[in-house]
Amino acid sequence: MMKESDPPWKPTFIVKPDGGCQGDGIYLIKDPSDIRMAGNLQSRPAVVQEYISKPLLIDKLKFDIRLYVLLKSLEPLEIYIAKDGLSRFCTEPYQEPTLKNLHQVFMHLTNYSLNIHSGNFIHSDNVNTGSKRTFSSVLYRLSSKGVDIKKLWSDIISLVIKTVIALTPELKVYYQSDIPAGKPGPTCFQVGQEFLCKGFSVGF
């Protein structure tokens, strides 16, 4: 429908199979007909998103940002966000996706479990260099380029709040089914869900 209304529109899509992790099964396509059907959609659903073809780059590399959010309470809603996070970098200089480079995962996917196998992966004890860096080091680089870091943090916090609010009704259902009314809630937390920003495109 988009192509019919805007013929010059030639997007790239990223396909993420349900239940996958560590970059397993993720791939890029130019045409929706290229989706690899492993079974039918009911047994093997996938998330298909338009790929950001012009992401923000540092050192000519694509990177992502992982921020850690703790949801302490649903009623009242109480959210905490860590002051620092993690940034994972690709290991090949980024180029806009073409049919020739769609398969180059070291260029397009930031997953550590993939890039660790690249000959260009850089292990570094310096938080400002290497293929894994602190979010604060990325903020420092952005600040040096004139980015308003206070506004960026404000936008991120706003996005976190809106994302959690959107999830709250479903979270309440799971919470109430696991912890009946009148019983005390959990006294510990599982760390495992990250707030993920890829080129400032956000998923949860």
Coordinates of N, CA and C in Angstrom, one line a residue:
M1 N 0.8 -1.2 0.0 CA 0.0 0.0 0.0 C 0.9 1.3 0.0
M2 N 2.0 1.2 0.8 CA 2.9 2.4 0.8 C 3.5 2.6 -0.5
K3 N 3.9 1.5 -1.2 CA 4.6 1.6 -2.5 C 3.6 2.2 -3.5
E4 N 2.4 1.8 -3.4 CA 1.4 2.3 -4.4 C 1.2 3.8 -4.2
S5 N 1.2 4.3 -2.9 CA 1.0 5.7 -2.7 C 2.2 6.5 -2.8
D6 N 3.4 5.9 -2.7 CA 4.7 6.6 -2.8 C 5.7 5.7 -3.6
P7 N 5.6 5.6 -4.9 CA 6.4 4.7 -5.7 C 7.9 4.8 -5.5
P8 N 8.5 6.0 -5.2 CA 9.9 6.1 -5.0 C 10.4 5.5 -3.7
W9 N 9.4 5.2 -2.8 CA 9.7 4.6 -1.5 C 10.3 3.2 -1.6
K10 N 11.6 3.1 -1.2 CA 12.2 1.8 -1.4 C 12.9 1.4 0.0
P11 N 12.1 0.9 0.9 CA 12.6 0.7 2.2 C 13.4 -0.6 2.3
T12 N 14.1 -0.8 3.4 CA 14.7 -2.0 3.8 C 13.9 -2.5 5.1
F13 N 13.7 -3.8 5.3 CA 13.0 -4.2 6.5 C 13.9 -5.2 7.3
I14 N 13.8 -5.1 8.6 CA 14.5 -6.1 9.4 C 13.5 -7.0 10.0
V15 N 13.8 -8.3 10.0 CA 12.9 -9.4 10.4 C 13.5 -10.0 11.7
K16 N 12.7 -10.0 12.7 CA 13.2 -10.6 14.0 C 12.3 -11.7 14.5
P17 N 12.7 -13.0 14.3 CA 11.8 -14.1 14.7 C 11.4 -14.1 16.2
D18 N 10.2 -14.4 16.5 CA 9.8 -14.5 17.9 C 10.5 -15.5 18.7
G19 N 10.9 -15.2 19.9 CA 11.6 -16.2 20.7 C 13.1 -16.2 20.5
G20 N 13.6 -15.4 19.6 CA 15.0 -15.5 19.3 C 15.8 -14.6 20.3
C21 N 17.1 -14.8 20.3 CA 17.9 -14.0 21.2 C 19.4 -14.0 20.6
Q22 N 20.1 -13.0 21.1 CA 21.5 -12.9 20.7 C 21.7 -12.8 19.1
G23 N 20.7 -12.2 18.5 CA 20.8 -11.9 17.0 C 20.5 -13.1 16.2
D24 N 20.1 -14.3 16.9 CA 19.8 -15.5 16.1 C 18.6 -15.3 15.2
G25 N 18.8 -15.6 13.9 CA 17.6 -15.6 13.0 C 17.2 -14.2 12.5
I26 N 17.9 -13.1 12.9 CA 17.6 -11.8 12.4 C 18.2 -11.6 11.0
Y27 N 17.4 -11.0 10.1 CA 18.0 -10.7 8.8 C 17.3 -9.5 8.1
L28 N 17.9 -9.0 7.1 CA 17.3 -7.8 6.4 C 16.8 -8.3 5.0
I29 N 15.7 -7.6 4.6 CA 15.2 -7.9 3.3 C 14.8 -6.5 2.6
K30 N 14.7 -6.6 1.3 CA 14.2 -5.4 0.5 C 12.8 -5.6 0.1
D31 N 12.3 -6.8 0.0 CA 11.0 -7.1 -0.5 C 10.3 -8.0 0.5
P32 N 9.0 -7.7 1.0 CA 8.3 -8.5 1.9 C 8.2 -10.0 1.5
S33 N 8.2 -10.2 0.2 CA 8.1 -11.6 -0.3 C 9.3 -12.4 0.0
D34 N 10.4 -11.8 0.5 CA 11.6 -12.5 0.8 C 11.6 -13.0 2.3
I35 N 10.5 -12.8 3.0 CA 10.5 -13.3 4.4 C 10.6 -14.8 4.4
R36 N 11.5 -15.4 5.2 CA 11.7 -16.8 5.2 C 10.6 -17.4 6.2
M37 N 9.7 -18.1 5.6 CA 8.7 -18.7 6.4 C 9.1 -20.1 7.0
A38 N 9.5 -20.1 8.3 CA 9.9 -21.3 9.0 C 8.6 -21.8 9.6
G39 N 7.8 -22.5 8.9 CA 6.5 -22.9 9.4 C 5.5 -21.8 9.0
N40 N 4.3 -21.8 9.6 CA 3.4 -20.7 9.2 C 3.5 -19.6 10.3
L41 N 2.9 -18.5 10.1 CA 3.0 -17.3 10.9 C 2.5 -17.6 12.3
Q42 N 1.5 -18.5 12.5 CA 1.0 -18.8 13.8 C 2.0 -19.6 14.6
S43 N 2.7 -20.5 14.0 CA 3.7 -21.3 14.8 C 5.1 -20.6 14.9
R44 N 5.4 -19.7 14.0 CA 6.6 -19.0 14.0 C 6.4 -17.5 13.6
P45 N 5.8 -16.8 14.6 CA 5.6 -15.3 14.3 C 6.9 -14.6 14.3
A46 N 6.9 -13.4 13.7 CA 8.1 -12.6 13.6 C 7.7 -11.1 13.6
V47 N 8.6 -10.3 14.1 CA 8.4 -8.8 14.1 C 9.1 -8.3 12.9
V48 N 8.4 -7.5 12.0 CA 9.0 -7.0 10.8 C 8.9 -5.4 10.9
Q49 N 10.0 -4.8 10.9 CA 10.1 -3.3 11.1 C 10.8 -2.7 9.9
E50 N 10.5 -1.4 9.6 CA 11.2 -0.7 8.6 C 12.6 -0.4 9.2
Y51 N 13.7 -0.8 8.5 CA 15.0 -0.6 9.0 C 15.5 0.9 8.8
I52 N 16.1 1.4 9.9 CA 16.6 2.8 9.8 C 17.8 2.8 9.0
S53 N 17.7 3.3 7.8 CA 18.9 3.2 6.8 C 19.9 4.3 7.0
K54 N 19.5 5.3 7.8 CA 20.5 6.4 8.1 C 20.6 6.6 9.6
P55 N 21.2 5.6 10.3 CA 21.3 5.7 11.7 C 22.4 6.7 12.2
L56 N 22.3 7.1 13.4 CA 23.4 7.9 14.0 C 24.7 7.0 14.1
L57 N 25.8 7.5 13.7 CA 27.0 6.7 13.7 C 28.1 7.4 14.6
I58 N 28.9 6.6 15.2 CA 30.1 7.0 15.9 C 31.3 6.2 15.4
D59 N 32.3 6.9 15.0 CA 33.5 6.3 14.4 C 33.1 5.5 13.1
K60 N 32.1 6.0 12.4 CA 31.6 5.4 11.2 C 30.9 4.0 11.5
L61 N 30.6 3.7 12.7 CA 30.0 2.5 13.1 C 28.6 2.6 13.6
K62 N 27.7 1.7 13.3 CA 26.4 1.7 13.9 C 26.5 1.1 15.3
F63 N 25.7 1.6 16.2 CA 25.7 1.2 17.6 C 24.3 1.2 18.2
D64 N 24.2 0.5 19.3 CA 22.9 0.6 20.0 C 23.1 1.0 21.5
I65 N 22.0 1.3 22.2 CA 22.1 1.7 23.6 C 21.2 0.8 24.4
R66 N 21.7 0.3 25.5 CA 21.0 -0.5 26.4 C 20.9 0.3 27.7
L67 N 19.7 0.6 28.1 CA 19.4 1.3 29.4 C 18.6 0.3 30.3
Y68 N 18.9 0.4 31.5 CA 18.3 -0.6 32.5 C 17.3 0.1 33.3
V69 N 16.1 -0.5 33.2 CA 14.9 0.1 33.9 C 14.3 -0.9 34.9
L70 N 14.1 -0.4 36.1 CA 13.5 -1.3 37.1 C 12.1 -0.8 37.4
L71 N 11.1 -1.7 37.2 CA 9.7 -1.4 37.6 C 9.4 -2.0 38.9
K72 N 9.5 -1.1 39.9 CA 9.4 -1.6 41.3 C 7.9 -1.8 41.8
S73 N 7.0 -1.1 41.2 CA 5.6 -1.3 41.6 C 4.7 -0.8 40.5
L74 N 3.5 -1.5 40.4 CA 2.5 -1.2 39.4 C 1.5 -0.2 40.0
E75 N 1.2 -0.4 41.3 CA 0.2 0.4 42.0 C 0.7 0.8 43.3
P76 N 1.3 2.0 43.5 CA 1.4 3.0 42.5 C 2.6 2.7 41.5
L77 N 2.5 3.3 40.3 CA 3.5 3.0 39.3 C 4.8 3.7 39.8
E78 N 5.9 2.9 39.9 CA 7.2 3.3 40.4 C 8.3 2.8 39.5
I79 N 9.0 3.7 38.8 CA 10.0 3.3 37.8 C 11.3 3.9 38.2
Y80 N 12.4 3.1 38.0 CA 13.7 3.6 38.2 C 14.5 3.3 37.0
I81 N 15.4 4.2 36.6 CA 16.3 4.0 35.5 C 17.7 4.2 35.9
A82 N 18.6 3.3 35.5 CA 20.0 3.4 35.8 C 20.6 4.7 35.1
K83 N 21.6 5.3 35.8 CA 22.2 6.5 35.3 C 23.2 6.2 34.2
D84 N 23.6 5.0 34.1 CA 24.5 4.6 33.0 C 24.0 3.3 32.3
G85 N 24.5 3.1 31.1 CA 24.1 1.9 30.4 C 25.2 1.4 29.6
L86 N 24.9 0.7 28.5 CA 25.8 0.0 27.7 C 25.6 0.3 26.2
S87 N 26.6 0.5 25.5 CA 26.5 0.6 24.0 C 27.4 -0.4 23.3
R88 N 26.7 -1.1 22.4 CA 27.4 -2.1 21.6 C 27.6 -1.7 20.2
F89 N 28.8 -1.8 19.7 CA 29.1 -1.3 18.3 C 29.3 -2.4 17.3
C90 N 28.9 -2.1 16.1 CA 29.2 -3.0 15.0 C 30.7 -3.0 14.8
T91 N 31.2 -4.0 14.0 CA 32.6 -4.1 13.8 C 33.1 -3.8 12.4
E92 N 32.1 -3.4 11.5 CA 32.5 -3.0 10.1 C 31.8 -1.6 9.9
P93 N 32.5 -0.7 9.2 CA 32.0 0.6 8.9 C 30.6 0.5 8.2
Y94 N 29.7 1.3 8.6 CA 28.3 1.2 8.1 C 28.2 1.8 6.7
Q95 N 27.4 1.1 5.9 CA 26.9 1.5 4.6 C 25.4 1.3 4.5
E96 N 24.8 2.2 3.8 CA 23.3 2.0 3.6 C 23.1 0.6 3.0
P97 N 22.0 0.0 3.4 CA 21.7 -1.4 2.9 C 21.4 -1.4 1.4
T98 N 22.1 -2.4 0.8 CA 21.9 -2.7 -0.6 C 21.7 -4.2 -0.7
L99 N 21.3 -4.7 -1.9 CA 21.2 -6.1 -2.1 C 22.5 -6.9 -1.9
K100 N 23.6 -6.1 -2.1 CA 24.9 -6.8 -2.0 C 25.4 -6.9 -0.5
N101 N 24.9 -6.0 0.4 CA 25.4 -6.0 1.7 C 24.4 -6.4 2.8
L102 N 23.2 -6.8 2.4 CA 22.2 -7.1 3.4 C 22.6 -8.2 4.3
H103 N 23.4 -9.1 3.9 CA 23.8 -10.2 4.7 C 25.0 -9.9 5.6
Q104 N 25.6 -8.8 5.5 CA 26.8 -8.4 6.3 C 26.4 -8.0 7.8
V105 N 26.3 -9.1 8.6 CA 25.8 -8.8 10.0 C 26.7 -8.0 10.8
F106 N 28.0 -8.0 10.6 CA 28.9 -7.2 11.3 C 28.8 -5.7 11.0
M107 N 28.1 -5.4 10.0 CA 27.8 -4.0 9.6 C 26.5 -3.5 10.1
H108 N 25.5 -4.4 10.1 CA 24.1 -4.0 10.3 C 23.6 -4.4 11.7
L109 N 24.1 -5.4 12.3 CA 23.6 -5.9 13.6 C 24.6 -5.6 14.7
T110 N 24.1 -5.1 15.8 CA 25.0 -4.7 16.9 C 25.2 -5.8 18.0
N111 N 24.5 -6.9 17.8 CA 24.6 -8.0 18.8 C 26.0 -8.4 19.2
Y112 N 26.3 -8.4 20.4 CA 27.6 -8.8 20.9 C 27.9 -10.2 20.5
S113 N 27.0 -11.1 20.6 CA 27.2 -12.5 20.3 C 27.5 -12.8 18.9
L114 N 27.2 -11.8 18.0 CA 27.6 -11.9 16.6 C 29.0 -11.3 16.4
N115 N 29.1 -10.0 16.8 CA 30.3 -9.3 16.6 C 31.6 -9.8 17.3
I116 N 31.4 -10.5 18.3 CA 32.5 -11.1 19.0 C 33.3 -12.0 18.1
H117 N 32.7 -12.6 17.1 CA 33.4 -13.5 16.1 C 34.0 -12.7 15.0
S118 N 33.9 -11.4 15.0 CA 34.5 -10.6 13.9 C 36.0 -10.4 14.2
G119 N 36.8 -10.4 13.2 CA 38.2 -10.1 13.4 C 38.5 -8.7 13.7
N120 N 37.5 -7.8 13.6 CA 37.6 -6.4 13.9 C 37.1 -6.1 15.3
F121 N 36.7 -7.1 16.1 CA 36.1 -6.8 17.4 C 37.3 -6.3 18.3
I122 N 37.0 -5.3 19.0 CA 38.1 -4.6 19.9 C 37.7 -4.8 21.3
H123 N 38.6 -5.6 22.0 CA 38.4 -5.7 23.5 C 39.2 -4.5 24.1
S124 N 38.6 -3.8 25.0 CA 39.3 -2.6 25.5 C 38.8 -2.4 27.0
D125 N 39.8 -2.0 27.8 CA 39.4 -1.7 29.2 C 39.0 -0.2 29.3
N126 N 39.2 0.5 28.2 CA 38.9 1.9 28.2 C 37.4 2.1 27.8
V127 N 36.6 2.8 28.7 CA 35.2 2.9 28.5 C 34.9 3.7 27.2
N128 N 35.9 4.4 26.7 CA 35.6 5.3 25.6 C 36.0 4.7 24.2
T129 N 36.5 3.5 24.2 CA 36.9 2.8 23.0 C 36.4 1.4 23.0
G130 N 36.6 0.7 21.9 CA 36.3 -0.7 21.9 C 34.9 -1.0 21.3
S131 N 34.6 -2.2 21.2 CA 33.3 -2.6 20.6 C 32.1 -2.7 21.6
K132 N 32.5 -2.5 22.9 CA 31.5 -2.3 24.0 C 31.9 -1.1 24.8
R133 N 31.0 -0.2 25.0 CA 31.4 1.0 25.7 C 30.3 1.4 26.6
T134 N 30.6 2.3 27.5 CA 29.5 2.8 28.4 C 28.6 3.8 27.7
F135 N 27.4 3.9 28.1 CA 26.5 4.9 27.5 C 27.0 6.3 27.8
S136 N 27.6 6.5 29.0 CA 28.1 7.8 29.4 C 29.2 8.3 28.4
S137 N 30.0 7.3 27.9 CA 31.0 7.7 26.9 C 30.4 8.1 25.6
V138 N 29.3 7.5 25.2 CA 28.6 7.9 24.0 C 28.0 9.3 24.2
L139 N 27.4 9.6 25.4 CA 26.9 10.9 25.7 C 27.9 12.0 25.6
Y140 N 29.1 11.6 26.0 CA 30.2 12.6 26.0 C 30.6 12.9 24.5
R141 N 30.6 11.9 23.7 CA 30.9 12.1 22.2 C 29.8 12.9 21.6
L142 N 28.5 12.6 21.9 CA 27.4 13.4 21.4 C 27.4 14.8 21.8
S143 N 27.8 15.0 23.1 CA 27.9 16.4 23.6 C 28.9 17.2 22.9
S144 N 30.0 16.6 22.6 CA 31.1 17.3 21.8 C 30.7 17.7 20.4
K145 N 29.6 17.0 19.9 CA 29.1 17.4 18.6 C 27.9 18.4 18.7
G146 N 27.6 18.8 19.9 CA 26.6 19.9 20.1 C 25.2 19.3 20.5
V147 N 25.1 18.1 20.8 CA 23.8 17.5 21.1 C 23.5 17.9 22.6
D148 N 22.2 18.3 22.8 CA 21.7 18.8 24.1 C 21.5 17.5 24.9
I149 N 22.4 17.1 25.8 CA 22.3 15.9 26.5 C 21.2 15.9 27.5
K150 N 20.9 17.1 28.2 CA 19.8 17.2 29.1 C 18.5 16.9 28.4
K151 N 18.3 17.4 27.2 CA 17.1 17.2 26.5 C 17.0 15.7 26.1
L152 N 18.1 15.2 25.6 CA 18.2 13.8 25.2 C 17.7 12.9 26.4
W153 N 18.3 13.1 27.6 CA 17.9 12.3 28.8 C 16.4 12.5 29.1
S154 N 15.9 13.7 29.0 CA 14.5 14.0 29.2 C 13.6 13.2 28.3
D155 N 14.0 13.2 27.0 CA 13.3 12.5 26.0 C 13.3 11.0 26.2
I156 N 14.5 10.5 26.6 CA 14.6 9.0 26.9 C 13.7 8.7 28.1
I157 N 13.7 9.4 29.2 CA 12.9 9.2 30.4 C 11.4 9.2 30.0
S158 N 11.0 10.2 29.2 CA 9.7 10.3 28.8 C 9.2 9.1 28.0
L159 N 10.1 8.6 27.1 CA 9.9 7.4 26.3 C 9.7 6.1 27.2
V160 N 10.6 6.0 28.2 CA 10.5 4.9 29.1 C 9.2 4.9 29.8
I161 N 8.8 6.0 30.3 CA 7.5 6.1 31.1 C 6.3 5.8 30.2
K162 N 6.3 6.3 29.0 CA 5.2 6.0 28.0 C 5.2 4.5 27.7
T163 N 6.4 3.9 27.5 CA 6.4 2.5 27.2 C 5.9 1.6 28.3
V164 N 6.3 1.9 29.5 CA 5.8 1.2 30.7 C 4.3 1.4 30.9
I165 N 3.8 2.6 30.7 CA 2.4 2.8 30.8 C 1.6 2.0 29.8
A166 N 2.2 1.9 28.6 CA 1.5 1.1 27.5 C 1.4 -0.4 27.9
L167 N 2.5 -0.8 28.7 CA 2.5 -2.2 29.0 C 1.8 -2.6 30.3
T168 N 1.5 -1.5 31.1 CA 0.9 -1.7 32.5 C -0.3 -2.6 32.5
P169 N -1.3 -2.4 31.6 CA -2.5 -3.2 31.7 C -2.2 -4.7 31.6
E170 N -1.3 -5.1 30.7 CA -1.0 -6.5 30.5 C -0.1 -7.0 31.7
L171 N 0.8 -6.1 32.2 CA 1.6 -6.5 33.3 C 0.7 -6.8 34.5
K172 N -0.3 -6.0 34.7 CA -1.2 -6.2 35.9 C -1.9 -7.5 35.8
V173 N -2.3 -8.0 34.6 CA -3.0 -9.3 34.5 C -2.0 -10.4 34.9
Y174 N -0.8 -10.3 34.4 CA 0.2 -11.3 34.8 C 0.5 -11.3 36.3
Y175 N 0.6 -10.1 36.8 CA 0.9 -9.9 38.3 C -0.2 -10.5 39.1
Q176 N -1.4 -10.2 38.8 CA -2.6 -10.6 39.6 C -2.8 -12.1 39.5
S177 N -2.4 -12.7 38.4 CA -2.5 -14.2 38.2 C -1.5 -14.9 39.0
D178 N -0.3 -14.3 39.2 CA 0.8 -14.9 40.0 C 0.7 -14.6 41.5
I179 N 0.2 -13.5 41.8 CA 0.2 -13.1 43.2 C -1.3 -12.7 43.6
P180 N -2.0 -13.6 44.2 CA -3.4 -13.3 44.6 C -3.5 -12.1 45.5
A181 N -4.7 -11.4 45.5 CA -4.9 -10.2 46.3 C -4.7 -10.6 47.8
G182 N -4.1 -9.7 48.5 CA -3.9 -9.9 49.9 C -2.6 -10.6 50.3
K183 N -1.9 -11.1 49.3 CA -0.6 -11.8 49.6 C 0.5 -10.7 49.3
P184 N 1.6 -10.8 50.0 CA 2.7 -9.9 49.8 C 3.3 -10.1 48.4
G185 N 3.8 -9.0 47.8 CA 4.4 -9.0 46.5 C 5.8 -9.5 46.6
P186 N 6.5 -9.5 45.5 CA 7.9 -10.0 45.4 C 8.9 -9.1 46.2
T187 N 9.9 -9.7 46.7 CA 10.9 -8.9 47.5 C 12.2 -8.9 46.8
C188 N 12.3 -9.4 45.5 CA 13.5 -9.4 44.8 C 13.1 -9.2 43.3
F189 N 14.1 -8.9 42.5 CA 13.8 -8.6 41.1 C 14.8 -9.4 40.2
Q190 N 14.2 -9.8 39.0 CA 15.1 -10.4 38.0 C 15.6 -9.4 37.0
V191 N 16.9 -9.3 36.9 CA 17.5 -8.4 35.9 C 17.6 -9.1 34.6
G192 N 16.9 -8.6 33.6 CA 17.0 -9.4 32.3 C 16.4 -8.6 31.2
Q193 N 15.6 -7.6 31.4 CA 14.9 -6.9 30.3 C 15.5 -5.6 30.2
E194 N 16.0 -5.2 29.0 CA 16.7 -4.0 28.8 C 15.8 -3.1 27.9
F195 N 16.0 -1.8 28.2 CA 15.3 -0.8 27.3 C 16.3 -0.5 26.2
L196 N 15.9 -0.8 24.9 CA 16.9 -0.9 23.8 C 16.6 0.3 22.9
C197 N 17.7 1.0 22.5 CA 17.6 2.1 21.6 C 18.6 1.8 20.4
K198 N 18.1 1.6 19.2 CA 19.0 1.4 18.1 C 18.9 2.6 17.2
G199 N 20.0 3.4 17.2 CA 20.0 4.6 16.4 C 18.8 5.5 16.8
F200 N 18.4 5.3 18.1 CA 17.3 6.1 18.7 C 16.0 5.6 18.2
S201 N 15.9 4.5 17.5 CA 14.7 3.8 17.3 C 14.5 2.9 18.5
V202 N 13.3 2.9 19.1 CA 13.2 2.2 20.4 C 12.3 1.0 20.4
G203 N 12.7 -0.1 21.0 CA 11.9 -1.3 21.2 C 12.0 -1.6 22.7
F204 N 11.1 -2.6 23.1 CA 11.1 -3.0 24.5 C 11.1 -4.5 24.6

